[in-house]
Coordinates of C-alpha atoms in Angstrom, one line a residue:
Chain A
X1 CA 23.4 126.1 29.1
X2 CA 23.7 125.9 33.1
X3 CA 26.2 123.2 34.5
X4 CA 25.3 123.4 37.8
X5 CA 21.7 123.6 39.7
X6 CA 22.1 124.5 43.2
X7 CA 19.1 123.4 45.8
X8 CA 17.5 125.1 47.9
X9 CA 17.1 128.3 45.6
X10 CA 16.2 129.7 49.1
X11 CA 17.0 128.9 52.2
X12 CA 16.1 130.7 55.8
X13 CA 17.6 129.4 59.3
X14 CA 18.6 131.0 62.6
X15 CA 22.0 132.2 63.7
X16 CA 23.9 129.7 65.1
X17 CA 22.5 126.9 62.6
X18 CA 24.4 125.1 60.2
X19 CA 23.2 125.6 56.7
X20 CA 23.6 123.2 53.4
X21 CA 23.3 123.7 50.2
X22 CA 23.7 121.5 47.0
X23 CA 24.9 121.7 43.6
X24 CA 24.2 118.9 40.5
X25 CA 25.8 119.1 37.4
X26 CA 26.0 116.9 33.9
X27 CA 29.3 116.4 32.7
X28 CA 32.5 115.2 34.3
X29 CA 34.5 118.0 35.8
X30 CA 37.7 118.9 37.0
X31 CA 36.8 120.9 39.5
X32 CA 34.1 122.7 40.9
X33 CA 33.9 125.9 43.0
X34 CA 31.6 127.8 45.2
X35 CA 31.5 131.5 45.1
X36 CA 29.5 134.1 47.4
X37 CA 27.4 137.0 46.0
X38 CA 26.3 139.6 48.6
X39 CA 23.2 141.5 47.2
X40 CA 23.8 143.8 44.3
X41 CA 28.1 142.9 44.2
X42 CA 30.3 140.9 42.7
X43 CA 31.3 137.5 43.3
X44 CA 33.6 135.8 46.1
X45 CA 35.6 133.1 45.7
X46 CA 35.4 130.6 48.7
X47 CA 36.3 127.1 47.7
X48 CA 37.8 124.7 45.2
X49 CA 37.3 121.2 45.1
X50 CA 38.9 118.7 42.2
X51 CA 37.4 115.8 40.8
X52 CA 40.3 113.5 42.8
X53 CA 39.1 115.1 46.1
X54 CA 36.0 114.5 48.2
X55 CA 36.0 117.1 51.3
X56 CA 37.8 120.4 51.8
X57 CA 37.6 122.6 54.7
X58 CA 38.3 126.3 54.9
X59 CA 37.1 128.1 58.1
X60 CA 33.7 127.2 59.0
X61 CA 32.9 126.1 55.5
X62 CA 33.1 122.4 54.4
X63 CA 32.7 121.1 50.8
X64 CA 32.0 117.4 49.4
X65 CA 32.3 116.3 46.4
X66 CA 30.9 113.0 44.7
X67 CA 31.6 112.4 41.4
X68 CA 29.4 109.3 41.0
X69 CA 26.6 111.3 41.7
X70 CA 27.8 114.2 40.1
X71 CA 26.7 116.5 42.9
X72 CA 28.7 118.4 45.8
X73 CA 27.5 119.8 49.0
X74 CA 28.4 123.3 50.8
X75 CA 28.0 123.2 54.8
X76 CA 28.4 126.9 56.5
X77 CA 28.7 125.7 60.3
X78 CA 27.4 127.7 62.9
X79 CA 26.3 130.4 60.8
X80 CA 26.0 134.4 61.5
X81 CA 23.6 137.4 59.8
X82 CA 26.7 138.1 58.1
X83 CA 26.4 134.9 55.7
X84 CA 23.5 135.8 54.8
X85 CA 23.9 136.1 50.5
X86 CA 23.7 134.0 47.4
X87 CA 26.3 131.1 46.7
X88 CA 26.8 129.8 43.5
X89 CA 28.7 126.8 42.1
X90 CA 31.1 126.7 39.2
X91 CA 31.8 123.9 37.1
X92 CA 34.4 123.1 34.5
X93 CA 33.4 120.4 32.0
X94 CA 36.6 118.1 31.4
X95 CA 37.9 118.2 27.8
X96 CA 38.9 122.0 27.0
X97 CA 39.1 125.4 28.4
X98 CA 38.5 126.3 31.8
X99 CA 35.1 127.7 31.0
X100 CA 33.3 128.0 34.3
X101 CA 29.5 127.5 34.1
X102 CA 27.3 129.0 37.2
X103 CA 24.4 127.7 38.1
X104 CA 21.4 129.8 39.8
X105 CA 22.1 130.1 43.3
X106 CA 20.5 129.7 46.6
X107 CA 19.6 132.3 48.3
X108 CA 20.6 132.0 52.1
X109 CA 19.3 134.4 54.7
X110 CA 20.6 134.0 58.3
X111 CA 18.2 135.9 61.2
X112 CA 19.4 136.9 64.1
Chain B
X1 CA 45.9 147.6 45.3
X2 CA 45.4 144.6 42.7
X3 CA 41.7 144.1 41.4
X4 CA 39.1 144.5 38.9
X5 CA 37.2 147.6 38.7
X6 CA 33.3 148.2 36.5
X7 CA 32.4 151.8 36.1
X8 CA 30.2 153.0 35.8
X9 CA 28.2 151.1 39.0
X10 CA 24.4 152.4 37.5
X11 CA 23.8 153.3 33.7
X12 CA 20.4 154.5 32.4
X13 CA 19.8 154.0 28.7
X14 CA 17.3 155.3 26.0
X15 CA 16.2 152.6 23.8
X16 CA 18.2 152.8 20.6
X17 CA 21.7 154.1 22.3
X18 CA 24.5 152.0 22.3
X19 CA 26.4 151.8 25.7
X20 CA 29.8 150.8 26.3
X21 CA 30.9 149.3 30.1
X22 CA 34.1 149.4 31.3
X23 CA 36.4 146.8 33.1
X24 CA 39.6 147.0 33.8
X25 CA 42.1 144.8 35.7
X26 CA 45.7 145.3 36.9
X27 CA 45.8 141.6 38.1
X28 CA 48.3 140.5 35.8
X29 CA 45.3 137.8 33.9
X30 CA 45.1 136.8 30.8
X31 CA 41.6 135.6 30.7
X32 CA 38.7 138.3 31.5
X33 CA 35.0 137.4 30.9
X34 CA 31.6 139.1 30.9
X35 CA 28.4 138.0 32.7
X36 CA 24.9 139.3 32.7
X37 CA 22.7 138.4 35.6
X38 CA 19.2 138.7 36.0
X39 CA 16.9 138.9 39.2
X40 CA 17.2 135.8 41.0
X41 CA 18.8 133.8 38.2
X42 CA 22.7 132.8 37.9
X43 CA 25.6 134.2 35.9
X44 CA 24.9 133.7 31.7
X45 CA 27.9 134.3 29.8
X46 CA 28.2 136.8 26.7
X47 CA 31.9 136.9 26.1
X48 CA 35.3 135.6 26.9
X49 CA 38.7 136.2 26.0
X50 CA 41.8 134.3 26.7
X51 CA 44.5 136.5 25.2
X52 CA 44.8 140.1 23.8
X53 CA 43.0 140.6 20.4
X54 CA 41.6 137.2 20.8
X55 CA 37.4 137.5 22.0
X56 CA 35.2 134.2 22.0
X57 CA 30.9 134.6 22.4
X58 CA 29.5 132.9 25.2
X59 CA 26.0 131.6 25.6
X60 CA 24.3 135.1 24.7
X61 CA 26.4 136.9 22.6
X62 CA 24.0 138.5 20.8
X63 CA 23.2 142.0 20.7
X64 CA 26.6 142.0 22.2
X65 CA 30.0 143.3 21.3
X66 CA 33.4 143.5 23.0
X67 CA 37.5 144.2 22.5
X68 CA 40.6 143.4 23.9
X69 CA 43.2 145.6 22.8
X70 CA 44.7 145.5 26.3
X71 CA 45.7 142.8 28.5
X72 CA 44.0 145.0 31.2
X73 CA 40.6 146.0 29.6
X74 CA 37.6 144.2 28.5
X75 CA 35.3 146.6 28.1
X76 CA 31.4 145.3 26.8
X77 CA 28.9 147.6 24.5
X78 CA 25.6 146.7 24.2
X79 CA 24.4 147.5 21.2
X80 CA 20.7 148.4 20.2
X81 CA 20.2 145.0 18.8
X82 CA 19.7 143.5 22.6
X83 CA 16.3 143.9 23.1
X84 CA 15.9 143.4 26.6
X85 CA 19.1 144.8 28.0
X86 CA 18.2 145.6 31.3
X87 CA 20.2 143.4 33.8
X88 CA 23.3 143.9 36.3
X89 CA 26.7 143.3 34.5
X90 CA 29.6 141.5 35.6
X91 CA 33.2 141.0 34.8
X92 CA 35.8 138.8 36.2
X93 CA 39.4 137.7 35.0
X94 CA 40.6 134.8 35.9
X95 CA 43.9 132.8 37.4
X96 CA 44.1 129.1 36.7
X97 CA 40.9 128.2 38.5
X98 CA 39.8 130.8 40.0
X99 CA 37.8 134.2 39.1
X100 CA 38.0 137.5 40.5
X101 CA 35.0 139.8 39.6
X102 CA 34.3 143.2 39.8
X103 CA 31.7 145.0 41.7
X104 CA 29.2 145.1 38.4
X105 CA 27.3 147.5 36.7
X106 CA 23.5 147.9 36.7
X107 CA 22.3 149.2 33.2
X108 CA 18.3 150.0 32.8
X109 CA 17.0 150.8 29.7
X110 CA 14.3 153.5 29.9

């Protein structure tokens, strides 16, 4: 079963844009991460958030988090071709293992 | 040079066969999993394992099998029971939080 949903599923801009993407999930978590997926690799780690915090910042990427709503939000500011890929969020439902659960993606392409 | 490494990166296989993928990982983890992906769609989960000789299924296990007689490999066979086992295959070990996958392997059955 899929934690997370991320929206778009695609997403086209223009370099130099700023593009945001969303993930919902069910359960509480305690933490939820984004992760990068250039066509045809593996995945990337980029960003952890916990369930205490509400923003994180690394580079030109920012991350919310609300748990009341159960969703969180990736920004990419000012964004280049080089972005262009799928991101995915991780979740880990409270309780037990670290079991991470990923949802579908959205599929960002950046022109330039 | 720590990492995770799939071989091989493209497998072909005749219906029937059993084929066996290979990760390996000299990052120290004790957890390694295995994903399959499918065109456009996110990462399912067919097996995990936390510690050596210790293997739990994931979400679609079946026609599946794995071992982990070494903390560093986790290697997957899928077995003629999958029926539709054409997909790219991923597998990641993990550290606390985070996971660190390999570069995957893309089986096709022909």
């Amino acid at each position: 079963s899929q934690q997370g949903e991320e929206d778009p599923q695609a997403l086209s801009i223009q370099e130099g844009e700023n593009a945001t993407m969303n993930c919902s999930y069910k359960t509480s978590i305690n933490n939820l991460q984004w992760y990068r997926q250039n066509s045809g690799r593996g995945l990337v780690h980029l960003i952890l958030i916990r369930s205490n915090e509400r923003e994180k910042h690394s580079g030109r990427l920012r991350v919310t988090l609300d748990t009341s709503k159960k969703s969180s939000s990736l920004l990419i500011t000012a964004s280049r071709a080089a972005d262009t890929a799928s991101y995915f969020c991780a979740t880990d439902a409270t309780g037990g293992s670290y079991i991470p659960t990923f949802g579908r993606g959205t599929s960002l392409i950046v022109h330039p | 040079d720590g990492g995770i490494t799939q071989s091989p990166k493209y497998l072909f296989r005749k219906e029937g066969q059993n084929v066996t993928l290979s990760c390996e990982q000299n990052l120290n983890h004790d957890a390694m999993y295995w994903y399959r992906q499918d065109p456009g769609q996110g990462l399912r989960l067919i097996y995990y394992s936390q510690i050596v000789n210790d293997f739990q299924k994931g979400d679609i296990a079946e026609g599946y099998s794995v071992s982990r007689e070494k903390k560093e490999s986790f290697p997957l066979t899928v077995t003629s029971a999958q029926k539709n086992p054409t997909a790219f295959y991923l597998c990641a070990s993990q550290n606390v939080d985070e996971q660190f996958f390999g570069p995957g392997t893309r089986l096709t059955v022909l």
